[in-house]
Amino acid sequence: MWTKESLEELIRTKLGDYLLIVVSNREPYIHTLKKGKIICQKGAGGVITALDPVMRACRGIWVAQASGDADRKVTDREGKIQVPPENPLYTLKRVWLSKEEEEGYYYGFSNEALWPLCHMAFTRPVFRESDWEYYKNVNQKFAEAVLEEVKEKKAFVWIQDYHMTLLPKYLKEASANIITAHFWHIPWPNPEVFRICPKRQEILEGLLANDLLGFHIRYHCDNFLATVDRELEAKIDREKMSVIKAGHETIVRPYPISVDFEDISTRADSKEIEEVMRQLKEEFSLDYEFIFLGLDRIDYTKGIPERLRAIDRFLEKYPQYKERFIFIQMGEISRLHIPRYKALNDELNALVEEINWKYATDHWAPIILVRRHLSYPELLAFYRLGTICIVSSLHDGMNLVSKEFISARSDLDGVLLLSQFTGAARELTDAFLINPYDVENFADKLHQALQLSKEERERRMLKMRQIIQTNNIYRWAGKVISELLKFEFKE
Ligand code: GDG
């Protein structure tokens, strides 16, 4: 079983004289000004949870975009600061982007072109030449930041996600001392879909400069290999799962990302969380027999309108549940100045109003929409409060909310309704799997979930917990790093 300690041990004993550099769009620590004082917050999310201990153990360098309003105040002339603040162990190197660069590279090419291209949610990608120019320049900027640190040293560079497809190529062109791994956090589409991308050749060539390329599941690896087969002159070895292009080999592998099971499980069981549960129950008047829970970054791939329609249908079909349950949907608004996200936000407001109006009684309406960032304890408390957690993504690389919910339920209660179009559905087969487009079946599954006996709920939860306990976040990082360590250095 992989643990934080075994991962640290691997790094300490096997990394040798290699420098380890992580590159991601999001930074692990953010400095902000609050009432005239600078405070430092740890960034949220699985990647930061997994890689922070790795970086602490190897005293490496993490290169990421600056995002806090006090970031510049605390960094040196090279954009560097030692983190974590209370016990500095590794270097965070910040890359500053102008408003225009952020607009073109992040909102534009990354999130209006690549994000919808890779998710089957029927939102049309927008390809603008100017976005692409910014995307190229920003990837170049990240490459320069990495190269400034590598100099003549030998380095492993672990690149995160779809914001950085050109970075591996820029790094390899500039230095022969670098070995790269790249993890793709979202799905990879089939060749027919990818074919519409005007920059497909450049993107594939960028990614194939990597030594190792990881996806969440085998299906995305297969899609990637099929795409390369269709688009480029390259030798594909499906047995070995590798591509050789112009003499360079890229190994392609599935690594299902996960969560820190032990940490979530222990903390969710604490007195502290019990108290937060009490406060939340009071704040939102959650005194009902059943609590349905939704928690997502507000994104059109997460199937939130579909979920609301299923609640509507559930009430039409099973009116006996009126006034007995509440559906609380939480989520931070994201990427709001992209028109598609604004439209989604308007759609959600309208749907909630319509459904609540349809069923409201004097003292009850079925849906509460909460649009604020939850603290980590609040998040865990909500997971503990839910009778049913609903994850209804139209398409999702993995989906960590489902894995966090399972990890938090050390009380062995609660039911997970999980979209079959998430990566997580491959592992969590004891969830109630749903097709979010099938509103009848979705409503029926809600009903069936409420009918489960306590024994059956416990049996399912226990099985899923055993899976996540083993396939935890440290295993994910450990597997990628173990593979990376196998690469012989070519002088
Ligand atoms: C991408 C892929 C893949 C959300 N609201 C709050 C909050 N969160 C946290 C959740 C969870 C994370 O954000 C969301 O992770 P997901 O995996 O569900 O989704 P994406 O953001 O789309 O992530 C996805 C992932 O990358 C990793 O590879 O699984 O498929 O799309 O951890 O808990 N956390 C707090 N307050 C909130 O209000 N504290």
Short mmCIF file of C-alpha atoms and ligand atoms in Angstrom, two decimals:
data_model
loop_
_atom_site.label_atom_id
_atom_site.label_comp_id
_atom_site.label_asym_id
_atom_site.label_seq_id
_atom_site.Cartn_x
_atom_site.Cartn_y
_atom_site.Cartn_z
CA MET A 1 0.00 0.00 0.00
CA TRP A 2 1.39 3.41 -0.98
CA THR A 3 1.56 6.03 1.75
CA LYS A 4 2.92 9.55 2.01
CA GLU A 5 5.95 8.07 3.76
CA SER A 6 6.66 5.41 1.13
CA LEU A 7 6.40 8.03 -1.59
CA GLU A 8 8.86 10.29 0.25
CA GLU A 9 11.17 7.31 0.76
CA LEU A 10 11.13 6.52 -2.97
CA ILE A 11 12.11 10.08 -3.76
CA ARG A 12 14.85 10.26 -1.16
CA THR A 13 16.48 6.99 -2.13
CA LYS A 14 16.04 6.87 -5.89
CA LEU A 15 16.18 10.38 -7.29
CA GLY A 16 19.98 10.61 -7.06
CA ASP A 17 21.46 13.78 -8.47
CA TYR A 18 18.38 14.60 -10.54
CA LEU A 19 16.48 17.78 -9.93
CA LEU A 20 12.70 17.32 -9.84
CA ILE A 21 10.63 20.12 -11.31
CA VAL A 22 6.84 20.19 -11.40
CA VAL A 23 5.07 22.54 -13.80
CA SER A 24 1.38 23.36 -13.48
CA ASN A 25 -0.88 26.26 -14.27
CA ARG A 26 -2.10 26.45 -10.64
CA GLU A 27 0.33 27.27 -7.84
CA PRO A 28 0.57 25.22 -4.62
CA TYR A 29 0.75 28.28 -2.32
CA ILE A 30 -1.00 31.60 -2.87
CA HIS A 31 -0.17 34.86 -1.10
CA THR A 32 -3.01 37.31 -0.64
CA LEU A 33 -3.63 40.53 1.22
CA LYS A 34 -6.27 40.43 3.94
CA LYS A 35 -6.89 43.56 6.02
CA GLY A 36 -3.43 44.88 5.21
CA LYS A 37 -1.72 41.61 6.19
CA ILE A 38 -0.16 39.06 3.83
CA ILE A 39 -1.51 35.58 4.32
CA CYS A 40 -0.45 32.36 2.60
CA GLN A 41 -3.02 29.75 1.61
CA LYS A 42 -2.37 26.27 0.28
CA GLY A 43 -4.03 25.69 -3.09
CA ALA A 44 -6.81 23.07 -3.18
CA GLY A 45 -7.07 19.90 -5.25
CA GLY A 46 -5.58 16.45 -5.65
CA VAL A 47 -2.49 17.42 -7.60
CA ILE A 48 -1.31 19.76 -4.88
CA THR A 49 -2.11 17.23 -2.14
CA ALA A 50 -0.06 14.56 -3.92
CA LEU A 51 2.86 16.59 -5.14
CA ASP A 52 3.43 18.82 -2.14
CA PRO A 53 4.95 15.95 -0.07
CA VAL A 54 6.96 14.82 -3.10
CA MET A 55 8.44 18.27 -3.48
CA ARG A 56 9.12 18.53 0.24
CA ALA A 57 10.99 15.22 0.16
CA CYS A 58 13.13 16.06 -2.87
CA ARG A 59 13.48 19.79 -2.20
CA GLY A 60 12.58 20.38 -5.82
CA ILE A 61 11.16 23.31 -7.73
CA TRP A 62 7.51 23.94 -8.60
CA VAL A 63 6.89 26.31 -11.51
CA ALA A 64 3.37 27.78 -11.74
CA GLN A 65 1.42 30.86 -12.66
CA ALA A 66 1.24 33.54 -9.97
CA SER A 67 -2.35 34.07 -8.85
CA GLY A 68 -2.40 35.89 -5.49
CA ASP A 69 -2.56 39.66 -5.14
CA ALA A 70 0.41 39.60 -2.75
CA ASP A 71 2.47 37.02 -4.67
CA ARG A 72 4.86 39.61 -6.03
CA LYS A 73 5.48 41.15 -2.62
CA VAL A 74 7.03 37.99 -1.20
CA THR A 75 9.09 36.63 -4.10
CA ASP A 76 12.68 37.44 -5.04
CA ARG A 77 13.87 38.91 -8.35
CA GLU A 78 13.72 35.52 -10.07
CA GLY A 79 10.11 35.06 -8.93
CA LYS A 80 11.12 32.50 -6.31
CA ILE A 81 10.01 31.84 -2.76
CA GLN A 82 10.67 28.97 -0.36
CA VAL A 83 7.57 27.05 0.75
CA PRO A 84 5.75 25.93 2.88
CA PRO A 85 6.05 29.19 4.79
CA GLU A 86 6.19 27.62 8.25
CA ASN A 87 8.95 25.19 7.31
CA PRO A 88 10.54 26.00 3.92
CA LEU A 89 11.53 22.85 2.06
CA TYR A 90 11.19 23.53 -1.64
CA THR A 91 11.11 26.36 -4.17
CA LEU A 92 8.01 27.81 -5.75
CA LYS A 93 8.92 29.72 -8.89
CA ARG A 94 6.16 31.99 -10.11
CA VAL A 95 5.51 32.93 -13.71
CA TRP A 96 3.70 36.23 -14.23
CA LEU A 97 1.26 36.61 -17.09
CA SER A 98 -0.24 39.82 -18.42
CA LYS A 99 -4.03 40.20 -18.64
CA GLU A 100 -3.81 39.61 -22.40
CA GLU A 101 -1.69 36.49 -21.97
CA GLU A 102 -4.09 35.06 -19.41
CA GLU A 103 -7.04 35.82 -21.65
CA GLY A 104 -5.51 34.20 -24.75
CA TYR A 105 -3.66 31.26 -23.19
CA TYR A 106 -5.91 30.35 -20.24
CA TYR A 107 -9.44 31.47 -21.06
CA GLY A 108 -8.94 31.28 -24.80
CA PHE A 109 -6.98 28.34 -26.15
CA SER A 110 -6.97 26.20 -22.98
CA ASN A 111 -10.59 26.67 -21.95
CA GLU A 112 -12.52 27.66 -25.05
CA ALA A 113 -10.68 25.36 -27.45
CA LEU A 114 -9.03 22.37 -25.72
CA TRP A 115 -11.48 21.91 -22.82
CA PRO A 116 -14.64 21.56 -24.97
CA LEU A 117 -12.67 19.63 -27.61
CA CYS A 118 -11.73 16.94 -25.08
CA HIS A 119 -15.10 16.68 -23.29
CA MET A 120 -18.08 15.17 -25.02
CA ALA A 121 -20.58 17.71 -23.71
CA PHE A 122 -21.64 19.14 -27.07
CA THR A 123 -20.18 22.59 -26.51
CA ARG A 124 -18.50 23.82 -29.63
CA PRO A 125 -14.77 24.62 -29.29
CA VAL A 126 -13.66 28.08 -30.41
CA PHE A 127 -10.30 28.27 -32.17
CA ARG A 128 -8.86 31.79 -32.46
CA GLU A 129 -5.49 32.39 -34.04
CA SER A 130 -4.69 35.12 -31.50
CA ASP A 131 -5.40 32.73 -28.58
CA TRP A 132 -3.04 30.21 -30.13
CA GLU A 133 -0.29 32.84 -30.41
CA TYR A 134 -0.65 33.62 -26.68
CA TYR A 135 -0.77 29.93 -25.86
CA LYS A 136 2.52 29.35 -27.69
CA ASN A 137 4.17 32.37 -26.03
CA VAL A 138 3.04 31.39 -22.55
CA ASN A 139 4.28 27.81 -23.04
CA GLN A 140 7.59 29.36 -24.11
CA LYS A 141 7.59 31.50 -20.98
CA PHE A 142 7.10 28.42 -18.78
CA ALA A 143 9.94 26.71 -20.69
CA GLU A 144 12.27 29.62 -19.99
CA ALA A 145 11.38 29.52 -16.30
CA VAL A 146 12.23 25.79 -16.17
CA LEU A 147 15.43 26.16 -18.18
CA GLU A 148 16.70 28.96 -15.92
CA GLU A 149 16.64 26.41 -13.10
CA VAL A 150 17.94 23.35 -14.94
CA LYS A 151 21.04 24.98 -16.43
CA GLU A 152 23.61 22.16 -16.82
CA LYS A 153 21.95 19.87 -14.30
CA LYS A 154 20.05 16.65 -14.97
CA ALA A 155 16.34 17.04 -14.36
CA PHE A 156 13.03 15.24 -14.33
CA VAL A 157 10.25 17.62 -15.29
CA TRP A 158 6.69 16.58 -14.45
CA ILE A 159 4.21 18.63 -16.47
CA GLN A 160 0.51 18.92 -15.61
CA ASP A 161 -2.40 19.13 -17.99
CA TYR A 162 -3.73 20.61 -21.19
CA HIS A 163 -2.42 24.12 -20.63
CA MET A 164 1.12 22.94 -21.40
CA THR A 165 1.04 20.84 -24.58
CA LEU A 166 3.96 22.64 -26.22
CA LEU A 167 6.19 22.86 -23.17
CA PRO A 168 7.78 19.39 -23.52
CA LYS A 169 8.91 20.16 -27.06
CA TYR A 170 10.37 23.52 -26.08
CA LEU A 171 12.25 21.90 -23.20
CA LYS A 172 13.64 19.05 -25.25
CA GLU A 173 14.77 21.38 -28.03
CA ALA A 174 16.68 23.49 -25.52
CA SER A 175 18.28 20.82 -23.35
CA ALA A 176 19.35 17.22 -23.66
CA ASN A 177 19.51 16.86 -19.88
CA ILE A 178 15.77 16.78 -19.30
CA ILE A 179 13.43 13.80 -18.96
CA THR A 180 9.73 14.72 -19.05
CA ALA A 181 6.50 13.14 -17.87
CA HIS A 182 3.17 14.77 -18.67
CA PHE A 183 -0.13 14.01 -16.99
CA TRP A 184 -3.33 14.80 -18.86
CA HIS A 185 -6.13 15.42 -16.33
CA ILE A 186 -9.09 15.46 -18.73
CA PRO A 187 -10.36 12.89 -21.25
CA TRP A 188 -8.65 12.40 -24.61
CA PRO A 189 -11.27 12.36 -27.39
CA ASN A 190 -11.52 9.92 -30.26
CA PRO A 191 -9.69 10.73 -33.53
CA GLU A 192 -12.88 11.87 -35.27
CA VAL A 193 -13.37 14.59 -32.67
CA PHE A 194 -9.73 15.62 -32.39
CA ARG A 195 -9.57 15.97 -36.17
CA ILE A 196 -11.41 19.30 -36.10
CA CYS A 197 -8.60 21.02 -34.17
CA PRO A 198 -6.67 23.27 -36.54
CA LYS A 199 -3.55 22.95 -34.37
CA ARG A 200 -3.70 19.17 -33.97
CA GLN A 201 -0.28 18.49 -35.52
CA GLU A 202 1.52 20.99 -33.29
CA ILE A 203 -0.26 19.70 -30.18
CA LEU A 204 0.55 16.07 -30.91
CA GLU A 205 4.15 16.89 -31.74
CA GLY A 206 4.40 18.83 -28.49
CA LEU A 207 3.05 15.93 -26.44
CA LEU A 208 5.17 13.35 -28.24
CA ALA A 209 8.32 15.15 -27.13
CA ASN A 210 7.55 13.68 -23.67
CA ASP A 211 9.20 10.50 -22.45
CA LEU A 212 6.10 9.51 -20.51
CA LEU A 213 2.51 10.57 -21.08
CA GLY A 214 -0.20 9.64 -18.56
CA PHE A 215 -4.00 9.59 -18.73
CA HIS A 216 -6.50 8.55 -16.07
CA ILE A 217 -7.79 5.44 -17.83
CA ARG A 218 -6.80 2.98 -20.53
CA TYR A 219 -9.61 4.20 -22.80
CA HIS A 220 -8.05 7.68 -23.03
CA CYS A 221 -4.64 6.12 -23.77
CA ASP A 222 -6.21 4.11 -26.60
CA ASN A 223 -7.90 7.23 -27.98
CA PHE A 224 -4.58 9.03 -27.92
CA LEU A 225 -2.78 6.24 -29.78
CA ALA A 226 -5.58 6.07 -32.35
CA THR A 227 -5.35 9.85 -32.81
CA VAL A 228 -1.60 9.73 -33.41
CA ASP A 229 -2.12 6.87 -35.83
CA ARG A 230 -4.58 8.97 -37.79
CA GLU A 231 -2.68 12.26 -37.78
CA LEU A 232 1.06 11.64 -37.88
CA GLU A 233 3.80 9.52 -39.36
CA ALA A 234 4.80 7.53 -36.32
CA LYS A 235 5.34 3.96 -35.20
CA ILE A 236 2.73 2.83 -32.70
CA ASP A 237 3.33 -0.19 -30.52
CA ARG A 238 -0.04 -1.08 -28.97
CA GLU A 239 1.35 -3.96 -26.95
CA LYS A 240 3.98 -1.83 -25.29
CA MET A 241 1.73 1.26 -25.40
CA SER A 242 4.32 3.52 -26.95
CA VAL A 243 4.82 5.84 -29.91
CA ILE A 244 8.08 6.32 -31.75
CA LYS A 245 8.27 9.52 -33.74
CA ALA A 246 11.48 10.66 -35.44
CA GLY A 247 13.50 8.25 -33.30
CA HIS A 248 12.03 9.44 -29.99
CA GLU A 249 9.86 7.11 -27.92
CA THR A 250 6.94 8.21 -25.73
CA ILE A 251 5.51 5.68 -23.28
CA VAL A 252 1.72 6.07 -22.79
CA ARG A 253 0.19 4.80 -19.54
CA PRO A 254 -3.00 4.99 -17.44
CA TYR A 255 -2.61 6.37 -13.89
CA PRO A 256 -6.00 6.87 -12.17
CA ILE A 257 -5.69 9.92 -9.92
CA SER A 258 -7.14 9.76 -6.44
CA VAL A 259 -7.36 11.43 -3.04
CA ASP A 260 -5.62 11.24 0.33
CA PHE A 261 -7.92 8.56 1.70
CA GLU A 262 -6.43 8.26 5.20
CA ASP A 263 -6.36 11.99 5.81
CA ILE A 264 -9.95 12.56 4.62
CA SER A 265 -11.26 9.51 6.46
CA THR A 266 -9.66 10.43 9.79
CA ARG A 267 -10.48 14.12 9.65
CA ALA A 268 -14.10 13.52 8.60
CA ASP A 269 -14.53 11.43 11.73
CA SER A 270 -13.38 14.16 14.11
CA LYS A 271 -15.18 16.28 16.71
CA GLU A 272 -14.23 19.35 14.65
CA ILE A 273 -16.23 18.11 11.64
CA GLU A 274 -19.13 17.07 13.84
CA GLU A 275 -19.34 20.65 15.05
CA VAL A 276 -19.19 22.03 11.47
CA MET A 277 -22.00 19.62 10.52
CA ARG A 278 -24.11 21.04 13.29
CA GLN A 279 -23.41 24.61 12.15
CA LEU A 280 -24.22 23.82 8.51
CA LYS A 281 -27.46 22.08 9.46
CA GLU A 282 -28.46 25.20 11.29
CA GLU A 283 -27.29 27.65 8.59
CA PHE A 284 -29.17 25.88 5.79
CA SER A 285 -32.02 24.44 7.88
CA LEU A 286 -31.12 20.92 6.78
CA ASP A 287 -33.53 19.18 9.11
CA TYR A 288 -34.93 16.62 6.67
CA GLU A 289 -35.13 12.87 6.49
CA PHE A 290 -32.93 12.84 3.37
CA ILE A 291 -30.22 15.19 2.12
CA PHE A 292 -29.18 15.01 -1.54
CA LEU A 293 -25.84 16.58 -2.24
CA GLY A 294 -24.19 18.07 -5.34
CA LEU A 295 -20.76 19.66 -5.27
CA ASP A 296 -18.94 20.80 -8.35
CA ARG A 297 -16.98 23.55 -9.92
CA ILE A 298 -19.79 25.11 -11.97
CA ASP A 299 -18.93 23.76 -15.41
CA TYR A 300 -21.08 22.58 -18.32
CA THR A 301 -19.32 19.20 -18.29
CA LYS A 302 -20.61 18.41 -14.79
CA GLY A 303 -24.23 17.76 -15.83
CA ILE A 304 -25.82 20.11 -13.28
CA PRO A 305 -28.94 21.04 -15.34
CA GLU A 306 -29.46 17.32 -15.99
CA ARG A 307 -29.32 16.73 -12.23
CA LEU A 308 -31.93 19.41 -11.58
CA ARG A 309 -34.22 17.95 -14.23
CA ALA A 310 -33.84 14.55 -12.60
CA ILE A 311 -34.94 16.04 -9.26
CA ASP A 312 -37.98 17.50 -11.00
CA ARG A 313 -38.85 14.15 -12.59
CA PHE A 314 -38.22 12.36 -9.28
CA LEU A 315 -40.80 14.57 -7.61
CA GLU A 316 -43.30 14.05 -10.44
CA LYS A 317 -42.90 10.27 -10.24
CA TYR A 318 -42.53 9.91 -6.48
CA PRO A 319 -44.55 12.73 -4.88
CA GLN A 320 -44.44 10.89 -1.53
CA TYR A 321 -40.99 12.44 -0.99
CA LYS A 322 -42.29 16.03 -1.00
CA GLU A 323 -41.16 17.93 2.10
CA ARG A 324 -39.09 14.96 3.21
CA PHE A 325 -35.81 15.80 1.47
CA ILE A 326 -33.68 18.72 0.36
CA PHE A 327 -31.26 18.89 -2.55
CA ILE A 328 -28.33 21.17 -1.82
CA GLN A 329 -26.14 22.03 -4.81
CA MET A 330 -22.89 23.73 -3.99
CA GLY A 331 -20.31 25.04 -6.32
CA GLU A 332 -18.02 27.88 -7.08
CA ILE A 333 -18.59 29.76 -10.25
CA SER A 334 -15.63 29.33 -12.57
CA ARG A 335 -14.41 30.89 -15.83
CA LEU A 336 -17.43 33.21 -15.76
CA HIS A 337 -16.30 35.61 -18.42
CA ILE A 338 -16.39 32.83 -21.02
CA PRO A 339 -19.90 33.21 -22.58
CA ARG A 340 -20.74 29.49 -22.29
CA TYR A 341 -20.19 29.63 -18.53
CA LYS A 342 -22.32 32.73 -18.18
CA ALA A 343 -25.11 30.99 -20.11
CA LEU A 344 -24.83 27.96 -17.81
CA ASN A 345 -25.06 30.15 -14.76
CA ASP A 346 -28.23 31.82 -16.10
CA GLU A 347 -29.68 28.42 -16.99
CA LEU A 348 -29.09 27.12 -13.46
CA ASN A 349 -30.75 30.15 -11.88
CA ALA A 350 -33.79 29.76 -14.12
CA LEU A 351 -34.09 26.01 -13.55
CA VAL A 352 -33.84 26.25 -9.77
CA GLU A 353 -36.44 28.98 -9.72
CA GLU A 354 -38.79 27.04 -12.00
CA ILE A 355 -38.53 23.77 -10.07
CA ASN A 356 -38.74 25.39 -6.65
CA TRP A 357 -41.81 27.36 -7.77
CA LYS A 358 -43.45 24.20 -9.10
CA TYR A 359 -43.19 22.29 -5.82
CA ALA A 360 -42.86 24.94 -3.12
CA THR A 361 -45.09 24.72 -0.06
CA ASP A 362 -45.33 27.23 2.79
CA HIS A 363 -42.20 25.97 4.47
CA TRP A 364 -40.37 23.92 1.87
CA ALA A 365 -38.76 24.15 -1.57
CA PRO A 366 -36.72 21.22 -2.87
CA ILE A 367 -33.51 22.92 -4.04
CA ILE A 368 -30.91 25.13 -2.36
CA LEU A 369 -28.17 26.57 -4.56
CA VAL A 370 -25.05 27.69 -2.70
CA ARG A 371 -22.47 29.62 -4.64
CA ARG A 372 -19.55 30.10 -2.35
CA HIS A 373 -16.18 28.53 -1.78
CA LEU A 374 -16.40 25.99 1.02
CA SER A 375 -13.61 25.60 3.52
CA TYR A 376 -12.10 22.12 3.69
CA PRO A 377 -13.88 21.32 6.99
CA GLU A 378 -17.19 22.48 5.46
CA LEU A 379 -16.58 20.25 2.47
CA LEU A 380 -15.99 17.22 4.68
CA ALA A 381 -19.00 18.08 6.84
CA PHE A 382 -21.27 18.20 3.78
CA TYR A 383 -19.97 14.81 2.63
CA ARG A 384 -20.91 13.43 6.04
CA LEU A 385 -24.36 14.98 5.95
CA GLY A 386 -25.42 13.60 2.57
CA THR A 387 -27.84 10.69 2.25
CA ILE A 388 -27.02 10.61 -1.45
CA CYS A 389 -24.13 12.31 -3.25
CA ILE A 390 -24.95 12.96 -6.90
CA VAL A 391 -22.17 13.14 -9.50
CA SER A 392 -23.77 13.41 -12.93
CA SER A 393 -20.95 14.60 -15.22
CA LEU A 394 -21.60 14.42 -18.95
CA HIS A 395 -17.92 13.59 -19.26
CA ASP A 396 -15.16 13.74 -16.63
CA GLY A 397 -11.51 12.60 -16.75
CA MET A 398 -11.72 11.10 -13.27
CA ASN A 399 -13.89 13.13 -10.77
CA LEU A 400 -12.45 13.56 -7.32
CA VAL A 401 -15.68 14.60 -5.60
CA SER A 402 -16.93 11.00 -5.81
CA LYS A 403 -13.68 9.68 -4.29
CA GLU A 404 -13.69 12.31 -1.54
CA PHE A 405 -17.29 11.43 -0.64
CA ILE A 406 -16.40 7.74 -0.29
CA SER A 407 -13.26 8.55 1.75
CA ALA A 408 -15.23 10.80 4.12
CA ARG A 409 -17.83 8.09 4.91
CA SER A 410 -16.02 6.15 7.61
CA ASP A 411 -19.52 5.81 9.15
CA LEU A 412 -20.21 3.48 6.14
CA ASP A 413 -23.44 5.29 5.38
CA GLY A 414 -24.45 7.29 2.30
CA VAL A 415 -25.05 6.31 -1.32
CA LEU A 416 -23.13 7.50 -4.37
CA LEU A 417 -24.99 8.14 -7.63
CA LEU A 418 -22.25 8.31 -10.23
CA SER A 419 -22.27 9.09 -13.92
CA GLN A 420 -21.01 6.25 -16.04
CA PHE A 421 -19.10 8.84 -18.09
CA THR A 422 -16.55 9.61 -15.37
CA GLY A 423 -13.15 7.93 -15.07
CA ALA A 424 -14.10 7.11 -11.46
CA ALA A 425 -16.96 4.86 -12.63
CA ARG A 426 -14.36 2.29 -13.76
CA GLU A 427 -13.24 1.79 -10.16
CA LEU A 428 -16.41 2.57 -8.20
CA THR A 429 -18.63 -0.14 -9.60
CA ASP A 430 -20.59 -0.36 -6.35
CA ALA A 431 -21.98 3.11 -6.88
CA PHE A 432 -25.41 3.52 -8.51
CA LEU A 433 -24.24 4.19 -12.05
CA ILE A 434 -26.37 6.59 -14.06
CA ASN A 435 -26.58 8.05 -17.53
CA PRO A 436 -27.23 11.77 -16.91
CA TYR A 437 -29.03 12.11 -20.27
CA ASP A 438 -31.59 9.46 -19.27
CA VAL A 439 -33.86 11.48 -16.99
CA GLU A 440 -36.35 8.62 -16.33
CA ASN A 441 -33.68 6.23 -15.19
CA PHE A 442 -31.90 8.97 -13.22
CA ALA A 443 -35.10 9.70 -11.26
CA ASP A 444 -35.68 5.98 -10.67
CA LYS A 445 -32.11 5.52 -9.41
CA LEU A 446 -32.71 8.26 -6.84
CA HIS A 447 -35.76 6.38 -5.68
CA GLN A 448 -33.90 3.05 -5.58
CA ALA A 449 -31.04 4.60 -3.63
CA LEU A 450 -33.50 5.65 -0.94
CA GLN A 451 -34.88 2.10 -0.75
CA LEU A 452 -31.50 0.48 0.05
CA SER A 453 -31.27 -1.29 3.37
CA LYS A 454 -28.65 -0.16 5.88
CA GLU A 455 -26.73 -3.44 5.35
CA GLU A 456 -26.65 -2.95 1.59
CA ARG A 457 -25.48 0.67 1.94
CA GLU A 458 -22.69 -0.47 4.24
CA ARG A 459 -21.66 -3.33 1.98
CA ARG A 460 -21.34 -1.04 -1.02
CA MET A 461 -19.57 1.71 0.89
CA LEU A 462 -17.08 -0.67 2.43
CA LYS A 463 -16.15 -2.13 -0.95
CA MET A 464 -15.64 1.28 -2.48
CA ARG A 465 -13.62 2.48 0.51
CA GLN A 466 -11.29 -0.49 0.19
CA ILE A 467 -10.69 0.41 -3.45
CA ILE A 468 -9.86 4.07 -2.75
CA GLN A 469 -7.75 3.19 0.27
CA THR A 470 -5.49 1.13 -1.99
CA ASN A 471 -5.72 3.28 -5.11
CA ASN A 472 -4.90 6.45 -3.21
CA ILE A 473 -3.20 9.64 -4.35
CA TYR A 474 0.24 8.50 -3.20
CA ARG A 475 -0.05 5.44 -5.41
CA TRP A 476 -0.83 7.70 -8.36
CA ALA A 477 2.26 9.85 -7.80
CA GLY A 478 4.40 6.85 -6.84
CA LYS A 479 3.54 4.97 -10.04
CA VAL A 480 4.33 7.94 -12.28
CA ILE A 481 7.61 8.66 -10.51
CA SER A 482 8.63 4.98 -10.50
CA GLU A 483 8.13 4.87 -14.27
CA LEU A 484 10.01 8.14 -14.70
CA LEU A 485 12.95 6.77 -12.74
CA LYS A 486 13.29 3.91 -15.23
CA PHE A 487 14.38 6.20 -18.04
CA GLU A 488 18.04 5.79 -18.85
CA PHE A 489 19.74 9.08 -19.32
CA LYS A 490 20.84 9.48 -22.92
CA GLU A 491 24.02 11.57 -22.97
C1 GDG B 1 -10.01 18.02 -13.30
C2 GDG B 1 -10.75 16.99 -14.16
C3 GDG B 1 -10.03 15.20 -12.56
C4 GDG B 1 -14.85 22.09 -5.43
N1 GDG B 1 -15.53 23.09 -4.82
C5 GDG B 1 -14.88 23.33 -3.65
C6 GDG B 1 -13.78 22.45 -3.55
N2 GDG B 1 -13.79 21.71 -4.66
C7 GDG B 1 -12.79 20.66 -4.95
C8 GDG B 1 -13.36 19.27 -4.79
C9 GDG B 1 -12.39 18.46 -5.65
C10 GDG B 1 -11.99 19.45 -6.74
O1 GDG B 1 -12.37 20.74 -6.29
C11 GDG B 1 -12.71 19.17 -8.05
O2 GDG B 1 -12.10 18.06 -8.64
P1 GDG B 1 -12.82 17.18 -9.76
O3 GDG B 1 -11.95 16.02 -10.03
O4 GDG B 1 -14.16 16.77 -9.28
O5 GDG B 1 -13.02 18.14 -11.03
P2 GDG B 1 -12.16 19.22 -11.92
O6 GDG B 1 -11.96 20.48 -11.18
O7 GDG B 1 -12.89 19.35 -13.21
O8 GDG B 1 -10.73 18.51 -12.16
C12 GDG B 1 -11.22 15.81 -13.30
C13 GDG B 1 -9.22 16.26 -11.86
O9 GDG B 1 -8.84 17.33 -12.75
C14 GDG B 1 -7.92 15.68 -11.28
O10 GDG B 1 -7.16 15.06 -12.27
O11 GDG B 1 -10.53 14.28 -11.61
O12 GDG B 1 -11.84 14.83 -14.11
O13 GDG B 1 -11.85 17.59 -14.84
O14 GDG B 1 -11.23 18.11 -4.95
O15 GDG B 1 -13.36 18.92 -3.45
N3 GDG B 1 -12.95 22.43 -2.49
C15 GDG B 1 -13.20 23.31 -1.48
N4 GDG B 1 -14.24 24.21 -1.52
C16 GDG B 1 -15.10 24.24 -2.57
O16 GDG B 1 -16.05 25.06 -2.58
N5 GDG B 1 -12.39 23.31 -0.39
#
